PDB file of C-alpha atoms in Angstrom:
ATOM      1  CA  MET A 171     105.273 122.310  48.458  1.00 49.00           C
ATOM      2  CA  SER A 172     102.049 122.057  50.497  1.00 60.00           C
ATOM      3  CA  LYS A 173     101.649 124.667  53.208  1.00 76.00           C
ATOM      4  CA  CYS A 174     101.671 123.257  56.732  1.00 83.00           C
ATOM      5  CA  GLU A 175      99.635 126.200  58.066  1.00 80.00           C
ATOM      6  CA  GLN A 176      96.723 125.229  55.792  1.00 82.00           C
ATOM      7  CA  CYS A 177      96.904 121.474  56.432  1.00 84.00           C
ATOM      8  CA  ILE A 178      94.070 119.531  58.088  1.00 75.00           C
ATOM      9  CA  VAL A 179      96.582 117.770  60.366  1.00 81.00           C
ATOM     10  CA  ARG A 180      97.461 121.083  61.961  1.00 81.00           C
ATOM     11  CA  GLU A 181      93.813 121.823  62.796  1.00 79.00           C
ATOM     12  CA  PHE A 182      93.255 118.586  64.741  1.00 76.00           C
ATOM     13  CA  SER A 183      96.625 117.817  66.322  1.00 83.00           C
ATOM     14  CA  SER A 184      99.202 119.287  68.689  1.00 87.00           C
ATOM     15  CA  LEU A 185     100.675 121.141  65.683  1.00 89.00           C
ATOM     16  CA  LYS A 186      97.961 123.811  66.044  1.00 89.00           C
ATOM     17  CA  ALA A 187     100.140 125.467  68.706  1.00 89.00           C
ATOM     18  CA  LEU A 188     103.025 126.100  66.301  1.00 91.00           C
ATOM     19  CA  THR A 189     103.690 129.664  65.160  1.00 91.00           C
ATOM     20  CA  LYS A 190     103.649 130.690  61.498  1.00 89.00           C
ATOM     21  CA  ASP A 191     107.465 130.785  61.407  1.00 91.00           C
ATOM     22  CA  GLU A 192     107.661 127.291  62.933  1.00 91.00           C
ATOM     23  CA  LEU A 193     105.141 125.971  60.394  1.00 90.00           C
ATOM     24  CA  LEU A 194     107.172 127.482  57.559  1.00 90.00           C
ATOM     25  CA  ARG A 195     110.309 125.781  58.902  1.00 90.00           C
ATOM     26  CA  MET A 196     108.425 122.505  59.158  1.00 91.00           C
ATOM     27  CA  ALA A 197     107.200 122.834  55.551  1.00 90.00           C
ATOM     28  CA  GLU A 198     110.802 123.260  54.411  1.00 91.00           C
ATOM     29  CA  CYS A 199     112.149 120.165  56.184  1.00 92.00           C
ATOM     30  CA  LYS A 200     109.260 117.697  55.822  1.00 94.00           C
ATOM     31  CA  THR A 201     109.021 114.987  53.188  1.00 94.00           C
ATOM     32  CA  THR A 202     105.654 113.903  51.783  1.00 94.00           C
ATOM     33  CA  LYS A 203     105.054 110.256  50.958  1.00 94.00           C
ATOM     34  CA  THR A 204     102.307 108.241  49.290  1.00 97.00           C
ATOM     35  CA  ILE A 205     101.732 104.968  51.125  1.00 97.00           C
ATOM     36  CA  LYS A 206      99.797 102.290  49.230  1.00 97.00           C
ATOM     37  CA  LYS A 207      97.185 100.080  50.893  1.00 96.00           C
ATOM     38  CA  GLY A 208      98.937  97.262  52.760  1.00 95.00           C
ATOM     39  CA  GLU A 209     102.315  99.019  52.884  1.00 97.00           C
ATOM     40  CA  VAL A 210     104.187  99.435  56.162  1.00 96.00           C
ATOM     41  CA  ILE A 211     104.803 102.988  57.442  1.00 97.00           C
ATOM     42  CA  PHE A 212     107.087 101.754  60.225  1.00 96.00           C
ATOM     43  CA  GLU A 213     107.697  98.494  62.056  1.00 96.00           C
ATOM     44  CA  GLU A 214     107.737  97.691  65.774  1.00 95.00           C
ATOM     45  CA  GLY A 215     111.268  98.142  67.144  1.00 94.00           C
ATOM     46  CA  GLU A 216     112.276 100.636  64.454  1.00 95.00           C
ATOM     47  CA  ASN A 217     113.933 103.959  65.292  1.00 94.00           C
ATOM     48  CA  VAL A 218     111.630 106.370  63.491  1.00 93.00           C
ATOM     49  CA  ASN A 219     113.496 109.603  64.408  1.00 92.00           C
ATOM     50  CA  GLY A 220     110.568 111.914  63.736  1.00 93.00           C
ATOM     51  CA  ILE A 221     106.804 112.119  63.462  1.00 94.00           C
ATOM     52  CA  PHE A 222     104.379 111.222  60.688  1.00 95.00           C
ATOM     53  CA  CYS A 223     101.455 113.557  59.962  1.00 94.00           C
ATOM     54  CA  ILE A 224      98.531 111.755  58.310  1.00 95.00           C
ATOM     55  CA  LYS A 225      97.069 113.952  55.547  1.00 94.00           C
ATOM     56  CA  GLU A 226      94.824 111.304  53.972  1.00 94.00           C
ATOM     57  CA  GLY A 227      93.849 107.731  54.724  1.00 95.00           C
ATOM     58  CA  VAL A 228      93.701 105.324  57.651  1.00 95.00           C
ATOM     59  CA  CYS A 229      96.282 102.958  59.104  1.00 96.00           C
ATOM     60  CA  LYS A 230      96.249 100.231  61.734  1.00 96.00           C
ATOM     61  CA  LEU A 231      98.671 100.115  64.662  1.00 95.00           C
ATOM     62  CA  THR A 232      99.601  96.536  65.507  1.00 94.00           C
ATOM     63  CA  LYS A 233     101.578  94.703  68.195  1.00 92.00           C
ATOM     64  CA  LEU A 234     103.264  91.372  67.586  1.00 87.00           C
ATOM     65  CA  SER A 235     102.048  88.859  70.196  1.00 80.00           C
ATOM     66  CA  SER A 236     104.010  85.935  71.645  1.00 77.00           C
ATOM     67  CA  ASN A 237     102.306  83.507  69.236  1.00 78.00           C
ATOM     68  CA  GLY A 238     103.622  85.463  66.252  1.00 77.00           C
ATOM     69  CA  LYS A 239     100.309  87.084  65.301  1.00 81.00           C
ATOM     70  CA  ASP A 240      99.697  90.808  64.876  1.00 85.00           C
ATOM     71  CA  HIS A 241      97.150  92.242  67.297  1.00 87.00           C
ATOM     72  CA  ILE A 242      95.436  95.446  66.172  1.00 90.00           C
ATOM     73  CA  VAL A 243      95.734  98.023  68.949  1.00 89.00           C
ATOM     74  CA  LYS A 244      94.224 101.082  67.275  1.00 90.00           C
ATOM     75  CA  LEU A 245      93.115 102.606  63.973  1.00 93.00           C
ATOM     76  CA  VAL A 246      94.488 106.055  63.145  1.00 92.00           C
ATOM     77  CA  ALA A 247      93.006 108.452  60.562  1.00 91.00           C
ATOM     78  CA  LYS A 248      93.825 111.738  58.838  1.00 90.00           C
ATOM     79  CA  GLY A 249      94.450 114.679  61.126  1.00 89.00           C
ATOM     80  CA  GLU A 250      96.485 112.586  63.575  1.00 91.00           C
ATOM     81  CA  LEU A 251     100.207 112.147  64.249  1.00 91.00           C
ATOM     82  CA  LEU A 252     102.270 108.990  64.589  1.00 94.00           C
ATOM     83  CA  GLY A 253     105.487 108.596  66.571  1.00 92.00           C
ATOM     84  CA  GLN A 254     105.080 111.306  69.227  1.00 90.00           C
ATOM     85  CA  ARG A 255     105.558 108.999  72.219  1.00 89.00           C
ATOM     86  CA  SER A 256     108.695 107.268  70.928  1.00 91.00           C
ATOM     87  CA  MET A 257     110.154 110.620  69.906  1.00 89.00           C
ATOM     88  CA  ILE A 258     109.702 112.079  73.413  1.00 88.00           C
ATOM     89  CA  SER A 259     110.855 108.912  75.218  1.00 89.00           C
ATOM     90  CA  ASP A 260     113.750 108.514  72.749  1.00 91.00           C
ATOM     91  CA  GLU A 261     112.890 104.839  72.249  1.00 93.00           C
ATOM     92  CA  PRO A 262     112.099 102.663  69.217  1.00 95.00           C
ATOM     93  CA  VAL A 263     108.400 102.540  68.287  1.00 94.00           C
ATOM     94  CA  ASN A 264     106.517  99.803  70.198  1.00 92.00           C
ATOM     95  CA  LEU A 265     103.895  99.297  67.455  1.00 94.00           C
ATOM     96  CA  SER A 266     103.851  98.774  63.697  1.00 96.00           C
ATOM     97  CA  ALA A 267     101.792 101.019  61.387  1.00 97.00           C
ATOM     98  CA  VAL A 268     100.267  99.563  58.203  1.00 97.00           C
ATOM     99  CA  ALA A 269      98.066 101.401  55.676  1.00 97.00           C
ATOM    100  CA  LEU A 270      94.458 100.149  55.460  1.00 95.00           C
ATOM    101  CA  GLU A 271      93.908 102.284  52.362  1.00 94.00           C
ATOM    102  CA  ASP A 272      96.041 104.542  50.161  1.00 96.00           C
ATOM    103  CA  MET A 273      97.522 107.270  52.349  1.00 97.00           C
ATOM    104  CA  GLN A 274      99.311 110.614  52.135  1.00 96.00           C
ATOM    105  CA  VAL A 275     101.688 111.226  55.031  1.00 96.00           C
ATOM    106  CA  CYS A 276     104.343 113.827  55.806  1.00 95.00           C
ATOM    107  CA  PHE A 277     107.465 112.978  57.783  1.00 95.00           C
ATOM    108  CA  VAL A 278     109.048 115.663  59.994  1.00 94.00           C
ATOM    109  CA  PRO A 279     112.549 114.909  61.396  1.00 94.00           C
ATOM    110  CA  LYS A 280     112.975 114.592  65.149  1.00 93.00           C
ATOM    111  CA  ASN A 281     115.573 117.367  65.518  1.00 92.00           C
ATOM    112  CA  GLU A 282     113.140 119.894  64.019  1.00 92.00           C
ATOM    113  CA  VAL A 283     110.177 118.801  66.153  1.00 91.00           C
ATOM    114  CA  MET A 284     112.257 118.719  69.345  1.00 91.00           C
ATOM    115  CA  GLY A 285     113.344 122.289  68.591  1.00 91.00           C
ATOM    116  CA  PHE A 286     109.663 123.298  68.649  1.00 91.00           C
ATOM    117  CA  PHE A 287     109.146 121.188  71.775  1.00 88.00           C
ATOM    118  CA  GLU A 288     111.896 122.998  73.667  1.00 89.00           C
ATOM    119  CA  LYS A 289     110.964 126.541  72.594  1.00 91.00           C
ATOM    120  CA  ASN A 290     107.158 126.462  72.341  1.00 93.00           C
ATOM    121  CA  ASN A 291     105.467 125.663  75.676  1.00 92.00           C
ATOM    122  CA  ALA A 292     101.969 125.443  74.171  1.00 92.00           C
ATOM    123  CA  PHE A 293     103.171 122.882  71.626  1.00 92.00           C
ATOM    124  CA  SER A 294     104.987 120.750  74.223  1.00 91.00           C
ATOM    125  CA  MET A 295     101.872 120.804  76.466  1.00 92.00           C
ATOM    126  CA  ASN A 296      99.708 119.750  73.526  1.00 90.00           C
ATOM    127  CA  VAL A 297     102.008 116.828  72.759  1.00 89.00           C
ATOM    128  CA  MET A 298     101.953 115.682  76.398  1.00 90.00           C
ATOM    129  CA  LYS A 299      98.149 116.002  76.540  1.00 91.00           C
ATOM    130  CA  THR A 300      97.868 113.893  73.390  1.00 89.00           C
ATOM    131  CA  ILE A 301     100.099 111.188  74.859  1.00 88.00           C
ATOM    132  CA  CYS A 302      98.089 111.244  78.111  1.00 90.00           C
ATOM    133  CA  GLY A 303      94.876 111.014  76.095  1.00 87.00           C
ATOM    134  CA  ASP A 304      96.232 107.982  74.235  1.00 84.00           C
ATOM    135  CA  LEU A 305      97.061 106.307  77.558  1.00 85.00           C
ATOM    136  CA  LYS A 306      93.572 106.992  78.929  1.00 88.00           C
ATOM    137  CA  GLU A 307      92.005 105.650  75.734  1.00 83.00           C
ATOM    138  CA  ALA A 308      94.136 102.501  75.979  1.00 80.00           C
ATOM    139  CA  ASP A 309      93.138 102.012  79.645  1.00 82.00           C
ATOM    140  CA  ASP A 310      89.435 102.527  78.883  1.00 79.00           C
ATOM    141  CA  LEU A 311      89.581 100.133  75.940  1.00 75.00           C
ATOM    142  CA  MET A 312      91.391  97.456  77.952  1.00 76.00           C
ATOM    143  CA  VAL A 313      88.807  97.570  80.763  1.00 78.00           C
ATOM    144  CA  ASN A 314      85.898  97.864  78.333  1.00 72.00           C
ATOM    145  CA  LEU A 315      86.937  94.837  76.304  1.00 71.00           C
ATOM    146  CA  ALA A 316      87.890  92.780  79.381  1.00 77.00           C
ATOM    147  CA  GLN A 317      84.365  93.184  80.769  1.00 84.00           C
ATOM    148  CA  LYS A 318      82.551  92.292  77.546  1.00 89.00           C
ATOM    149  CA  THR A 319      81.863  88.972  75.867  1.00 92.00           C
ATOM    150  CA  VAL A 320      83.279  88.369  72.382  1.00 93.00           C
ATOM    151  CA  LYS A 321      79.770  88.915  70.967  1.00 93.00           C
ATOM    152  CA  GLU A 322      79.541  92.309  72.702  1.00 93.00           C
ATOM    153  CA  ARG A 323      83.080  93.236  71.620  1.00 93.00           C
ATOM    154  CA  LEU A 324      82.185  92.647  67.978  1.00 95.00           C
ATOM    155  CA  ALA A 325      79.123  94.929  68.282  1.00 95.00           C
ATOM    156  CA  TYR A 326      81.296  97.563  69.991  1.00 92.00           C
ATOM    157  CA  THR A 327      83.912  97.365  67.211  1.00 93.00           C
ATOM    158  CA  LEU A 328      81.363  97.641  64.376  1.00 96.00           C
ATOM    159  CA  ILE A 329      79.837 100.739  65.998  1.00 95.00           C
ATOM    160  CA  TYR A 330      83.327 102.179  66.536  1.00 92.00           C
ATOM    161  CA  LEU A 331      84.107 101.727  62.821  1.00 95.00           C
ATOM    162  CA  TYR A 332      80.817 103.378  61.863  1.00 96.00           C
ATOM    163  CA  GLU A 333      81.061 106.340  64.264  1.00 94.00           C
ATOM    164  CA  ASN A 334      84.737 107.106  63.601  1.00 91.00           C
ATOM    165  CA  PHE A 335      85.144 106.369  59.894  1.00 93.00           C
ATOM    166  CA  GLY A 336      81.630 106.457  58.425  1.00 93.00           C
ATOM    167  CA  ASN A 337      80.069 104.665  55.464  1.00 95.00           C
ATOM    168  CA  ASN A 338      80.685 104.304  51.740  1.00 93.00           C
ATOM    169  CA  PRO A 339      77.967 105.526  49.320  1.00 94.00           C
ATOM    170  CA  ASP A 340      76.484 101.989  49.318  1.00 94.00           C
ATOM    171  CA  ASP A 341      76.077 102.198  53.152  1.00 94.00           C
ATOM    172  CA  SER A 342      78.845  99.663  53.813  1.00 96.00           C
ATOM    173  CA  LEU A 343      81.419 100.539  56.479  1.00 96.00           C
ATOM    174  CA  HIS A 344      84.136 102.719  54.952  1.00 95.00           C
ATOM    175  CA  ILE A 345      86.923 100.781  56.673  1.00 94.00           C
ATOM    176  CA  GLN A 346      86.750  97.261  55.283  1.00 92.00           C
ATOM    177  CA  LEU A 347      88.652  95.006  57.655  1.00 94.00           C
ATOM    178  CA  SER A 348      89.328  91.377  56.828  1.00 93.00           C
ATOM    179  CA  ARG A 349      87.744  88.739  59.067  1.00 94.00           C
ATOM    180  CA  GLU A 350      91.225  88.094  60.474  1.00 94.00           C
ATOM    181  CA  GLU A 351      91.676  91.794  61.310  1.00 94.00           C
ATOM    182  CA  LEU A 352      88.254  91.978  62.981  1.00 94.00           C
ATOM    183  CA  ALA A 353      89.086  88.860  64.997  1.00 93.00           C
ATOM    184  CA  SER A 354      92.386  90.470  66.040  1.00 91.00           C
ATOM    185  CA  ILE A 355      90.599  93.561  67.374  1.00 90.00           C
ATOM    186  CA  ILE A 356      88.000  91.641  69.391  1.00 91.00           C
ATOM    187  CA  GLY A 357      90.478  89.026  70.620  1.00 87.00           C
ATOM    188  CA  THR A 358      89.131  85.794  69.183  1.00 90.00           C
ATOM    189  CA  ALA A 359      89.885  83.203  66.501  1.00 92.00           C
ATOM    190  CA  THR A 360      89.038  84.105  62.899  1.00 94.00           C
ATOM    191  CA  GLU A 361      86.574  81.180  62.710  1.00 96.00           C
ATOM    192  CA  SER A 362      84.713  82.471  65.788  1.00 96.00           C
ATOM    193  CA  CYS A 363      84.506  85.957  64.278  1.00 96.00           C
ATOM    194  CA  ILE A 364      83.060  84.529  61.043  1.00 96.00           C
ATOM    195  CA  ARG A 365      80.433  82.584  63.033  1.00 97.00           C
ATOM    196  CA  LEU A 366      79.495  85.694  65.028  1.00 97.00           C
ATOM    197  CA  LEU A 367      79.081  87.759  61.860  1.00 97.00           C
ATOM    198  CA  SER A 368      76.844  85.011  60.475  1.00 96.00           C
ATOM    199  CA  ASP A 369      74.765  85.123  63.696  1.00 97.00           C
ATOM    200  CA  TYR A 370      74.477  88.916  63.414  1.00 97.00           C
ATOM    201  CA  LYS A 371      73.310  88.530  59.815  1.00 96.00           C
ATOM    202  CA  LYS A 372      70.622  85.991  60.792  1.00 96.00           C
ATOM    203  CA  LEU A 373      69.403  88.405  63.486  1.00 95.00           C
ATOM    204  CA  GLY A 374      69.109  91.188  60.886  1.00 96.00           C
ATOM    205  CA  LEU A 375      71.745  93.329  62.602  1.00 96.00           C
ATOM    206  CA  ILE A 376      74.080  93.451  59.606  1.00 97.00           C
ATOM    207  CA  GLU A 377      74.253  92.623  55.919  1.00 96.00           C
ATOM    208  CA  ILE A 378      77.347  91.039  54.371  1.00 95.00           C
ATOM    209  CA  SER A 379      78.508  91.326  50.770  1.00 91.00           C
ATOM    210  CA  GLY A 380      81.972  89.820  50.323  1.00 88.00           C
ATOM    211  CA  LYS A 381      84.292  91.849  52.565  1.00 87.00           C
ATOM    212  CA  LYS A 382      81.700  94.617  52.927  1.00 94.00           C
ATOM    213  CA  ILE A 383      79.578  94.945  56.084  1.00 97.00           C
ATOM    214  CA  ILE A 384      76.436  97.073  56.261  1.00 97.00           C
ATOM    215  CA  LEU A 385      74.965  97.898  59.683  1.00 97.00           C
ATOM    216  CA  ARG A 386      71.195  97.399  59.522  1.00 95.00           C
ATOM    217  CA  ASP A 387      70.155  97.863  63.167  1.00 95.00           C
ATOM    218  CA  LEU A 388      72.366 100.343  65.010  1.00 93.00           C
ATOM    219  CA  ALA A 389      69.977 100.584  67.978  1.00 95.00           C
ATOM    220  CA  LYS A 390      70.194  96.851  68.710  1.00 95.00           C
ATOM    221  CA  LEU A 391      73.959  96.794  68.189  1.00 95.00           C
ATOM    222  CA  ARG A 392      74.365  99.664  70.664  1.00 94.00           C
ATOM    223  CA  LYS A 393      72.087  97.910  73.163  1.00 94.00           C
ATOM    224  CA  MET A 394      74.353  94.847  72.991  1.00 91.00           C
ATOM    225  CA  THR A 395      77.346  96.916  74.133  1.00 86.00           C
ATOM    226  CA  GLU A 396      75.665  98.432  77.211  1.00 81.00           C
TER     227      GLU A 396
END
């Protein structure tokens, strides 16, 4: 059994406020799962009844739009938690979570986490701060994207992927999104996204090799988002 007190998730999430005894209790009740690339962690409308701690990997959070397409709301990486808001509000999750690469996640049941929430003030404050931070991030992103052109939104997204998830050894972006997924994030048709990427390539801003994208001129990309 992996020790929760030594886990990376604890260092970067609201779990850092838990006491040693609470972490030991959590280690005893959690279940660890391997999620393969493309697999669903949970679906929109599901009653999750707990939280997921991401030990390894990255997933996308998506929202089903009225036209039946999934819109990517956020990417979530190791060290973060999933399901805190729905657990506190006692509602089904309002987003779906799908693995973008192979993942290791731990699931902690709601009754155990709520016990910590009720007895440990520092932990409950951390959870609330995280939820507030997520709301602020969502507000900032909504305004930011609403004020930018699709061309600027693509530059913003490529820089976001680079700054938050880094590169592979061959300098390509570590998170390899499909053209459809990129289009979903920037709010345009897949064909438009493909054309924009082609324009970026002609301008020498990026290099494309299959699904891989290499950023060749970060300074110009950043300038486009200002």
